[in-house]
C-alpha positions as YAML, in Angstrom:
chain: A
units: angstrom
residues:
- id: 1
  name: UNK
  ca: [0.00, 0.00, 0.00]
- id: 2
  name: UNK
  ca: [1.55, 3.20, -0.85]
- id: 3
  name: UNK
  ca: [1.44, 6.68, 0.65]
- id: 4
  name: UNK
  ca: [-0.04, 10.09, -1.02]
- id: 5
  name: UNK
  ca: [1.89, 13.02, -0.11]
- id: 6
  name: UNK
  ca: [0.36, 16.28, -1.12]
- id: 7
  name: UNK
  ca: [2.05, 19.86, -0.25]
- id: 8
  name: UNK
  ca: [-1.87, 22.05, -0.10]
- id: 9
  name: UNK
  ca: [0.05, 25.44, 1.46]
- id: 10
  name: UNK
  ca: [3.26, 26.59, 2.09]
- id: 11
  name: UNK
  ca: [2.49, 30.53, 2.65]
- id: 12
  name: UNK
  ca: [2.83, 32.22, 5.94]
- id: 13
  name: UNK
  ca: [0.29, 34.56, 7.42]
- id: 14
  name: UNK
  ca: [1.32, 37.07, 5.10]
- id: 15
  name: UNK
  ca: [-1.51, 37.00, 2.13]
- id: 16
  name: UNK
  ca: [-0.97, 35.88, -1.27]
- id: 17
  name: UNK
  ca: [-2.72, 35.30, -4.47]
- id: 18
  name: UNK
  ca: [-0.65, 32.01, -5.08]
- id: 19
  name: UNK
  ca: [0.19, 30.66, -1.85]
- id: 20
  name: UNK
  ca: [-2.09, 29.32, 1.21]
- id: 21
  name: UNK
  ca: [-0.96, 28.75, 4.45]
- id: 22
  name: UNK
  ca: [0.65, 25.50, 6.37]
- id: 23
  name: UNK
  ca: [-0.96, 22.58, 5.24]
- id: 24
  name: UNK
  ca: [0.29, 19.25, 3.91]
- id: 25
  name: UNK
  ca: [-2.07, 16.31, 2.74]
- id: 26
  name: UNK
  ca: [-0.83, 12.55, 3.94]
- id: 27
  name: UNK
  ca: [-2.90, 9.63, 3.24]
- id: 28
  name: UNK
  ca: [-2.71, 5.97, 3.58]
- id: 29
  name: UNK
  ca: [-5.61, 3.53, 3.64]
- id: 30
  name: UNK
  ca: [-7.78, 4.93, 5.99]
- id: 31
  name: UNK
  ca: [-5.68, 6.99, 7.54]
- id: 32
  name: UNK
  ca: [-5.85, 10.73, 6.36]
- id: 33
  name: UNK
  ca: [-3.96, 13.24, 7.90]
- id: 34
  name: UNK
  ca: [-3.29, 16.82, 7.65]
- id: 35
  name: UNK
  ca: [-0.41, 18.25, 9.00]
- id: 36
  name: UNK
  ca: [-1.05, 22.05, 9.88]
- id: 37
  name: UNK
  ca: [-4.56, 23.82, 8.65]
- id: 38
  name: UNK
  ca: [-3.51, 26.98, 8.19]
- id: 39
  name: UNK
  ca: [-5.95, 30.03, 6.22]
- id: 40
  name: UNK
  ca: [-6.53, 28.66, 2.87]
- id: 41
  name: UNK
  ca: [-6.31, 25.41, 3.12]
- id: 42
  name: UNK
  ca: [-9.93, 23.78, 2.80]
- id: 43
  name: UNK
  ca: [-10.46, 25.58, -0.40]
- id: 44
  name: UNK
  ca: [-6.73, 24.69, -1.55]
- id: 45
  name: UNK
  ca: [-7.92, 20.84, -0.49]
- id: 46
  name: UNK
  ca: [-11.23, 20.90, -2.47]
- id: 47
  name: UNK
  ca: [-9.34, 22.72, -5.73]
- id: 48
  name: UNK
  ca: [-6.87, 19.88, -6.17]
- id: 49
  name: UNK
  ca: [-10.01, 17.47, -5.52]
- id: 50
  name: UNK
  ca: [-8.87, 15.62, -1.86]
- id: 51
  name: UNK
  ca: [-11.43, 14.04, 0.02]
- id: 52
  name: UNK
  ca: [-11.08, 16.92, 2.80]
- id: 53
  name: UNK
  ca: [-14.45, 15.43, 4.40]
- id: 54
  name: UNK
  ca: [-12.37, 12.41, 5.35]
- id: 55
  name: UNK
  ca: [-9.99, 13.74, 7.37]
- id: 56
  name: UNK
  ca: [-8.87, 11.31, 9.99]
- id: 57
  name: UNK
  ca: [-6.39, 13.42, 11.79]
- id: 58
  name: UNK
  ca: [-5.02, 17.10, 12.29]
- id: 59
  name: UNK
  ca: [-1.90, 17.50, 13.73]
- id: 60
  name: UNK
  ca: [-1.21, 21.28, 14.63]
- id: 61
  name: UNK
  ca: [3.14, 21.27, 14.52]
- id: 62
  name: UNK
  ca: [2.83, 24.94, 16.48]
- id: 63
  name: UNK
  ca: [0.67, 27.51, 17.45]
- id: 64
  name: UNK
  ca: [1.48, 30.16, 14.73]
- id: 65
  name: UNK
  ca: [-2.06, 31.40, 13.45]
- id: 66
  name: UNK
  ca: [-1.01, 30.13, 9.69]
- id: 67
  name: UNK
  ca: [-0.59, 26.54, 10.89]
- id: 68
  name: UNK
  ca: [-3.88, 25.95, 12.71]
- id: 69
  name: UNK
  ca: [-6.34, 29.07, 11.64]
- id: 70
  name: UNK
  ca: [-8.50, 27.23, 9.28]
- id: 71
  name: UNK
  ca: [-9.42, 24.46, 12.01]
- id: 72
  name: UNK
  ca: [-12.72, 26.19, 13.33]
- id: 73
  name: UNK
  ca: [-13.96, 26.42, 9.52]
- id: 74
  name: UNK
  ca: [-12.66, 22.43, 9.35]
- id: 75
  name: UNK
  ca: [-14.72, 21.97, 12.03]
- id: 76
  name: UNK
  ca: [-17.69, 23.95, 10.81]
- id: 77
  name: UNK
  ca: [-17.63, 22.08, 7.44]
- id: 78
  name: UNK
  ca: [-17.36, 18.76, 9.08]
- id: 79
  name: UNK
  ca: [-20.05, 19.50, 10.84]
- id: 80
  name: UNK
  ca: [-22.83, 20.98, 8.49]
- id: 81
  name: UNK
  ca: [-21.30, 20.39, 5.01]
- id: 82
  name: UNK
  ca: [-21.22, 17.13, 4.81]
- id: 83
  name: UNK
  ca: [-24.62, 14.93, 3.47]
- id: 84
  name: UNK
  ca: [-24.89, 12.43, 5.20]
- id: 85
  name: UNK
  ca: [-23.73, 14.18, 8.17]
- id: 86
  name: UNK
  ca: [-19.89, 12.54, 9.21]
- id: 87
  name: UNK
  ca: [-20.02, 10.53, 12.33]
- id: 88
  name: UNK
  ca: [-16.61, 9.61, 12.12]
- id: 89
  name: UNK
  ca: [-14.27, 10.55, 14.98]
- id: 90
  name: UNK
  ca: [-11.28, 13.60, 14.18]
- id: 91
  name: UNK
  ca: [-8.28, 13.51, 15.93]
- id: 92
  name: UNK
  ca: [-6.58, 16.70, 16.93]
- id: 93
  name: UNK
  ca: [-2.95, 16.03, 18.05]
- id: 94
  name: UNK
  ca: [-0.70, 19.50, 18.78]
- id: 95
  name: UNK
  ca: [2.20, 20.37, 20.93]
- id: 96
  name: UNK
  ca: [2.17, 19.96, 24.64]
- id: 97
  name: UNK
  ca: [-0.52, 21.43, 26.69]
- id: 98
  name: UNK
  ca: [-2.47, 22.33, 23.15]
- id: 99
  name: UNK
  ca: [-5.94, 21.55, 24.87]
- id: 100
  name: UNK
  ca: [-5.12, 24.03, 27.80]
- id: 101
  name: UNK
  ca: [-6.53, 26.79, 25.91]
...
Protein backbone atom coordinates (compact mmCIF):
# COMPACT_ATOMS: atom_id res chain seq x y z
CA UNK A 1 0.00 0.00 0.00
CA UNK A 2 1.55 3.20 -0.85
CA UNK A 3 1.44 6.68 0.65
CA UNK A 4 -0.04 10.09 -1.02
CA UNK A 5 1.89 13.02 -0.11
CA UNK A 6 0.36 16.28 -1.12
CA UNK A 7 2.05 19.86 -0.25
CA UNK A 8 -1.87 22.05 -0.10
CA UNK A 9 0.05 25.44 1.46
CA UNK A 10 3.26 26.59 2.09
CA UNK A 11 2.49 30.53 2.65
CA UNK A 12 2.83 32.22 5.94
CA UNK A 13 0.29 34.56 7.42
CA UNK A 14 1.32 37.07 5.10
CA UNK A 15 -1.51 37.00 2.13
CA UNK A 16 -0.97 35.88 -1.27
CA UNK A 17 -2.72 35.30 -4.47
CA UNK A 18 -0.65 32.01 -5.08
CA UNK A 19 0.19 30.66 -1.85
CA UNK A 20 -2.09 29.32 1.21
CA UNK A 21 -0.96 28.75 4.45
CA UNK A 22 0.65 25.50 6.37
CA UNK A 23 -0.96 22.58 5.24
CA UNK A 24 0.29 19.25 3.91
CA UNK A 25 -2.07 16.31 2.74
CA UNK A 26 -0.83 12.55 3.94
CA UNK A 27 -2.90 9.63 3.24
CA UNK A 28 -2.71 5.97 3.58
CA UNK A 29 -5.61 3.53 3.64
CA UNK A 30 -7.78 4.93 5.99
CA UNK A 31 -5.68 6.99 7.54
CA UNK A 32 -5.85 10.73 6.36
CA UNK A 33 -3.96 13.24 7.90
CA UNK A 34 -3.29 16.82 7.65
CA UNK A 35 -0.41 18.25 9.00
CA UNK A 36 -1.05 22.05 9.88
CA UNK A 37 -4.56 23.82 8.65
CA UNK A 38 -3.51 26.98 8.19
CA UNK A 39 -5.95 30.03 6.22
CA UNK A 40 -6.53 28.66 2.87
CA UNK A 41 -6.31 25.41 3.12
CA UNK A 42 -9.93 23.78 2.80
CA UNK A 43 -10.46 25.58 -0.40
CA UNK A 44 -6.73 24.69 -1.55
CA UNK A 45 -7.92 20.84 -0.49
CA UNK A 46 -11.23 20.90 -2.47
CA UNK A 47 -9.34 22.72 -5.73
CA UNK A 48 -6.87 19.88 -6.17
CA UNK A 49 -10.01 17.47 -5.52
CA UNK A 50 -8.87 15.62 -1.86
CA UNK A 51 -11.43 14.04 0.02
CA UNK A 52 -11.08 16.92 2.80
CA UNK A 53 -14.45 15.43 4.40
CA UNK A 54 -12.37 12.41 5.35
CA UNK A 55 -9.99 13.74 7.37
CA UNK A 56 -8.87 11.31 9.99
CA UNK A 57 -6.39 13.42 11.79
CA UNK A 58 -5.02 17.10 12.29
CA UNK A 59 -1.90 17.50 13.73
CA UNK A 60 -1.21 21.28 14.63
CA UNK A 61 3.14 21.27 14.52
CA UNK A 62 2.83 24.94 16.48
CA UNK A 63 0.67 27.51 17.45
CA UNK A 64 1.48 30.16 14.73
CA UNK A 65 -2.06 31.40 13.45
CA UNK A 66 -1.01 30.13 9.69
CA UNK A 67 -0.59 26.54 10.89
CA UNK A 68 -3.88 25.95 12.71
CA UNK A 69 -6.34 29.07 11.64
CA UNK A 70 -8.50 27.23 9.28
CA UNK A 71 -9.42 24.46 12.01
CA UNK A 72 -12.72 26.19 13.33
CA UNK A 73 -13.96 26.42 9.52
CA UNK A 74 -12.66 22.43 9.35
CA UNK A 75 -14.72 21.97 12.03
CA UNK A 76 -17.69 23.95 10.81
CA UNK A 77 -17.63 22.08 7.44
CA UNK A 78 -17.36 18.76 9.08
CA UNK A 79 -20.05 19.50 10.84
CA UNK A 80 -22.83 20.98 8.49
CA UNK A 81 -21.30 20.39 5.01
CA UNK A 82 -21.22 17.13 4.81
CA UNK A 83 -24.62 14.93 3.47
CA UNK A 84 -24.89 12.43 5.20
CA UNK A 85 -23.73 14.18 8.17
CA UNK A 86 -19.89 12.54 9.21
CA UNK A 87 -20.02 10.53 12.33
CA UNK A 88 -16.61 9.61 12.12
CA UNK A 89 -14.27 10.55 14.98
CA UNK A 90 -11.28 13.60 14.18
CA UNK A 91 -8.28 13.51 15.93
CA UNK A 92 -6.58 16.70 16.93
CA UNK A 93 -2.95 16.03 18.05
CA UNK A 94 -0.70 19.50 18.78
CA UNK A 95 2.20 20.37 20.93
CA UNK A 96 2.17 19.96 24.64
CA UNK A 97 -0.52 21.43 26.69
CA UNK A 98 -2.47 22.33 23.15
CA UNK A 99 -5.94 21.55 24.87
CA UNK A 100 -5.12 24.03 27.80
CA UNK A 101 -6.53 26.79 25.91
Amino acid sequence: MSMELVTVGTGTVAPSARRTAACHWVSRGDLRVLLDCGAGSLHRLAEFGLPWHQVSHVIVSHFHPDHWGELPMLFFALRYGTRPERSAPLTVIGPRDSARG
